Amino acid sequence: HSLILQHQPLILRLYKDDTLSSDFLKTIGFLNNYQNKAILFFGQQAIGDVDLKDALSESRKVRDGLKSWLESKNELGLYAGWVDKRGKKGTKAKRLLALGVNRIVTFKPNGRVGREAHILDITELKSSNKDDLQIITKSWSLSAESDETDHILACIRRVFEYNF
């Protein structure tokens, strides 16, 4: 992907037909720009540092907490999205679930870190249906509901595939 972006002018010159080159440019437009250090996925949309404000407009404290956490851990953000954490008494609490290249973390609505673990500390992932998500680590577990459970699991799977 980065090679394609780096050599985009050369690739465009190789096309003889203008319609094919415009199709190539259209396809490149759908790819993420990896120039920013932190690229986060909110739903299916890729967002860099500049657009982080719009994606997390619900809570500036959470946005600032996430950015400072990424910087302090020298972490590359791969996914961040809201989930409804299920409590022991059946209560629901909103949490921001963030997945980095090496770590997974939840943030409370006030911007503070709720739980944090290394990716290798994940011992079990469960999903009984499309909205149910359970992440069990060596030190904590998260039982939550999210519309993006499949996407979250795919991101975690990709992290394991690429890193380990």
mmCIF file of C-alpha atoms in Angstrom:
data_model
loop_
_atom_site.group_PDB
_atom_site.id
_atom_site.type_symbol
_atom_site.label_atom_id
_atom_site.label_comp_id
_atom_site.label_asym_id
_atom_site.label_seq_id
_atom_site.Cartn_x
_atom_site.Cartn_y
_atom_site.Cartn_z
ATOM 1 C CA HIS A 1 0.000 0.000 0.000
ATOM 2 C CA SER A 2 2.679 2.522 0.944
ATOM 3 C CA LEU A 3 4.693 1.544 -2.131
ATOM 4 C CA ILE A 4 1.716 2.281 -4.350
ATOM 5 C CA LEU A 5 1.286 5.702 -2.767
ATOM 6 C CA GLN A 6 5.009 6.455 -3.054
ATOM 7 C CA HIS A 7 5.152 5.492 -6.737
ATOM 8 C CA GLN A 8 1.745 6.802 -7.752
ATOM 9 C CA PRO A 9 3.092 9.216 -10.437
ATOM 10 C CA LEU A 10 5.136 6.424 -12.048
ATOM 11 C CA ILE A 11 2.160 4.059 -12.031
ATOM 12 C CA LEU A 12 -0.051 6.703 -13.638
ATOM 13 C CA ARG A 13 2.460 7.175 -16.469
ATOM 14 C CA LEU A 14 2.322 3.429 -17.203
ATOM 15 C CA TYR A 15 -1.374 3.609 -18.074
ATOM 16 C CA LYS A 16 -1.997 4.153 -21.788
ATOM 17 C CA ASP A 17 -5.727 4.814 -21.365
ATOM 18 C CA ASP A 18 -6.984 7.853 -19.401
ATOM 19 C CA THR A 19 -10.074 6.007 -18.161
ATOM 20 C CA LEU A 20 -7.913 3.303 -16.585
ATOM 21 C CA SER A 21 -5.690 5.883 -14.917
ATOM 22 C CA SER A 22 -8.756 7.713 -13.560
ATOM 23 C CA ASP A 23 -10.055 4.386 -12.202
ATOM 24 C CA PHE A 24 -6.687 3.860 -10.535
ATOM 25 C CA LEU A 25 -6.847 7.342 -8.960
ATOM 26 C CA LYS A 26 -10.384 6.675 -7.747
ATOM 27 C CA THR A 27 -9.254 3.427 -6.130
ATOM 28 C CA ILE A 28 -6.266 5.118 -4.505
ATOM 29 C CA GLY A 29 -8.666 7.715 -3.104
ATOM 30 C CA PHE A 30 -10.424 4.977 -1.126
ATOM 31 C CA LEU A 31 -7.187 3.804 0.492
ATOM 32 C CA ASN A 32 -6.060 5.269 3.795
ATOM 33 C CA ASN A 33 -3.347 7.874 3.971
ATOM 34 C CA TYR A 34 -0.648 6.590 6.293
ATOM 35 C CA GLN A 35 1.200 9.894 6.557
ATOM 36 C CA ASN A 36 -0.215 10.547 10.038
ATOM 37 C CA LYS A 37 1.200 8.651 12.971
ATOM 38 C CA ALA A 38 -2.185 7.723 14.396
ATOM 39 C CA ILE A 39 -4.758 6.388 11.987
ATOM 40 C CA LEU A 40 -7.898 5.329 13.732
ATOM 41 C CA PHE A 41 -10.943 3.518 12.443
ATOM 42 C CA PHE A 42 -14.288 4.809 13.624
ATOM 43 C CA GLY A 43 -16.754 2.517 11.966
ATOM 44 C CA GLN A 44 -15.543 1.883 8.459
ATOM 45 C CA GLN A 45 -14.039 5.349 8.025
ATOM 46 C CA ALA A 46 -10.306 5.982 8.423
ATOM 47 C CA ILE A 47 -9.476 9.082 10.403
ATOM 48 C CA GLY A 48 -6.127 10.736 10.970
ATOM 49 C CA ASP A 49 -5.140 13.076 13.784
ATOM 50 C CA VAL A 50 -6.646 16.092 12.047
ATOM 51 C CA ASP A 51 -10.180 14.690 11.884
ATOM 52 C CA LEU A 52 -10.119 13.113 15.336
ATOM 53 C CA LYS A 53 -12.109 16.059 16.716
ATOM 54 C CA ASP A 54 -15.149 15.282 14.558
ATOM 55 C CA ALA A 55 -15.147 11.549 15.239
ATOM 56 C CA LEU A 56 -14.978 11.924 19.015
ATOM 57 C CA SER A 57 -17.003 15.110 19.294
ATOM 58 C CA GLU A 58 -19.011 13.510 22.088
ATOM 59 C CA SER A 59 -16.215 14.037 24.567
ATOM 60 C CA ARG A 60 -13.191 16.254 24.211
ATOM 61 C CA LYS A 61 -11.737 14.680 27.345
ATOM 62 C CA VAL A 62 -11.859 11.226 25.759
ATOM 63 C CA ARG A 63 -10.318 12.518 22.534
ATOM 64 C CA ASP A 64 -7.490 14.187 24.455
ATOM 65 C CA GLY A 65 -7.042 11.119 26.652
ATOM 66 C CA LEU A 66 -6.775 8.863 23.624
ATOM 67 C CA LYS A 67 -4.276 11.126 21.877
ATOM 68 C CA SER A 68 -2.080 11.442 24.967
ATOM 69 C CA TRP A 69 -2.249 7.692 25.591
ATOM 70 C CA LEU A 70 -1.168 6.975 22.000
ATOM 71 C CA GLU A 71 1.727 9.408 22.331
ATOM 72 C CA SER A 72 2.834 8.186 25.769
ATOM 73 C CA LYS A 73 2.893 4.537 24.673
ATOM 74 C CA ASN A 74 4.379 5.399 21.258
ATOM 75 C CA GLU A 75 1.461 3.421 19.911
ATOM 76 C CA LEU A 76 -0.110 3.408 16.470
ATOM 77 C CA GLY A 77 -3.898 3.510 16.744
ATOM 78 C CA LEU A 78 -5.724 1.008 14.554
ATOM 79 C CA TYR A 79 -9.275 1.188 15.867
ATOM 80 C CA ALA A 80 -11.283 3.312 18.273
ATOM 81 C CA GLY A 81 -15.015 3.109 18.742
ATOM 82 C CA TRP A 82 -17.727 3.336 21.358
ATOM 83 C CA VAL A 83 -19.056 0.184 22.998
ATOM 84 C CA ASP A 84 -21.698 -0.348 25.689
ATOM 85 C CA LYS A 85 -19.994 -2.146 28.562
ATOM 86 C CA ARG A 86 -22.279 -4.479 30.482
ATOM 87 C CA GLY A 87 -21.909 -4.267 34.247
ATOM 88 C CA LYS A 88 -22.364 -7.057 36.761
ATOM 89 C CA LYS A 89 -25.832 -5.837 37.740
ATOM 90 C CA GLY A 90 -27.047 -5.508 34.160
ATOM 91 C CA THR A 91 -26.169 -1.835 33.895
ATOM 92 C CA LYS A 92 -24.605 -0.385 30.762
ATOM 93 C CA ALA A 93 -21.764 2.105 30.640
ATOM 94 C CA LYS A 94 -20.339 3.754 27.560
ATOM 95 C CA ARG A 95 -16.653 3.066 26.915
ATOM 96 C CA LEU A 96 -14.261 3.940 24.127
ATOM 97 C CA LEU A 97 -12.446 0.797 23.035
ATOM 98 C CA ALA A 98 -9.113 1.563 21.377
ATOM 99 C CA LEU A 99 -6.859 -0.963 19.708
ATOM 100 C CA GLY A 100 -3.241 -0.246 18.952
ATOM 101 C CA VAL A 101 -0.539 -2.289 17.306
ATOM 102 C CA ASN A 102 0.592 -3.618 20.695
ATOM 103 C CA ARG A 103 -2.063 -2.685 23.247
ATOM 104 C CA ILE A 104 -5.805 -2.640 23.858
ATOM 105 C CA VAL A 105 -7.377 -0.040 26.124
ATOM 106 C CA THR A 106 -10.774 1.257 27.242
ATOM 107 C CA PHE A 107 -11.500 4.843 28.182
ATOM 108 C CA LYS A 108 -14.192 6.118 30.506
ATOM 109 C CA PRO A 109 -16.362 9.046 29.341
ATOM 110 C CA ASN A 110 -14.261 11.404 31.504
ATOM 111 C CA GLY A 111 -11.161 10.598 29.424
ATOM 112 C CA ARG A 112 -9.403 8.401 31.952
ATOM 113 C CA VAL A 113 -8.058 4.982 31.084
ATOM 114 C CA GLY A 114 -10.435 2.267 32.254
ATOM 115 C CA ARG A 115 -8.515 -0.905 31.450
ATOM 116 C CA GLU A 116 -5.342 -1.538 29.511
ATOM 117 C CA ALA A 117 -3.513 -4.668 28.412
ATOM 118 C CA HIS A 118 -0.923 -5.854 25.946
ATOM 119 C CA ILE A 119 -2.330 -7.678 22.933
ATOM 120 C CA LEU A 120 -0.517 -10.849 24.022
ATOM 121 C CA ASP A 121 -2.404 -10.700 27.349
ATOM 122 C CA ILE A 122 -5.675 -11.446 25.559
ATOM 123 C CA THR A 123 -6.589 -15.002 26.493
ATOM 124 C CA GLU A 124 -10.033 -15.259 24.961
ATOM 125 C CA LEU A 125 -12.337 -13.498 22.492
ATOM 126 C CA LYS A 126 -16.020 -14.422 22.416
ATOM 127 C CA SER A 127 -18.912 -13.279 20.312
ATOM 128 C CA SER A 128 -22.194 -15.169 20.580
ATOM 129 C CA ASN A 129 -23.954 -12.874 18.075
ATOM 130 C CA LYS A 130 -23.197 -9.898 15.843
ATOM 131 C CA ASP A 131 -23.580 -7.337 18.644
ATOM 132 C CA ASP A 132 -21.980 -9.261 21.517
ATOM 133 C CA LEU A 133 -18.289 -8.883 22.358
ATOM 134 C CA GLN A 134 -16.278 -10.387 25.192
ATOM 135 C CA ILE A 135 -12.582 -9.709 25.571
ATOM 136 C CA ILE A 136 -10.836 -11.619 28.341
ATOM 137 C CA THR A 137 -7.260 -10.769 29.262
ATOM 138 C CA LYS A 138 -4.973 -12.043 32.012
ATOM 139 C CA SER A 139 -5.955 -9.171 34.311
ATOM 140 C CA TRP A 140 -9.452 -8.021 33.231
ATOM 141 C CA SER A 141 -12.423 -8.807 31.048
ATOM 142 C CA LEU A 142 -14.825 -6.699 29.033
ATOM 143 C CA SER A 143 -18.343 -7.752 28.177
ATOM 144 C CA ALA A 144 -19.880 -5.268 25.779
ATOM 145 C CA GLU A 145 -22.325 -4.614 22.971
ATOM 146 C CA SER A 146 -21.303 -2.960 19.748
ATOM 147 C CA ASP A 147 -22.616 -2.673 16.205
ATOM 148 C CA GLU A 148 -19.024 -3.117 15.042
ATOM 149 C CA THR A 149 -18.152 -6.383 16.776
ATOM 150 C CA ASP A 150 -17.101 -8.039 13.526
ATOM 151 C CA HIS A 151 -14.861 -5.110 12.655
ATOM 152 C CA ILE A 152 -13.268 -5.096 16.145
ATOM 153 C CA LEU A 153 -12.544 -8.823 15.950
ATOM 154 C CA ALA A 154 -11.119 -8.422 12.445
ATOM 155 C CA CYS A 155 -8.795 -5.650 13.680
ATOM 156 C CA ILE A 156 -7.567 -7.811 16.576
ATOM 157 C CA ARG A 157 -7.043 -10.733 14.203
ATOM 158 C CA ARG A 158 -5.054 -8.496 11.838
ATOM 159 C CA VAL A 159 -2.836 -7.294 14.685
ATOM 160 C CA PHE A 160 -1.981 -10.896 15.565
ATOM 161 C CA GLU A 161 -1.372 -11.826 11.938
ATOM 162 C CA TYR A 162 0.954 -8.908 11.234
ATOM 163 C CA ASN A 163 2.821 -8.776 14.535
ATOM 164 C CA PHE A 164 3.214 -12.318 15.744
#
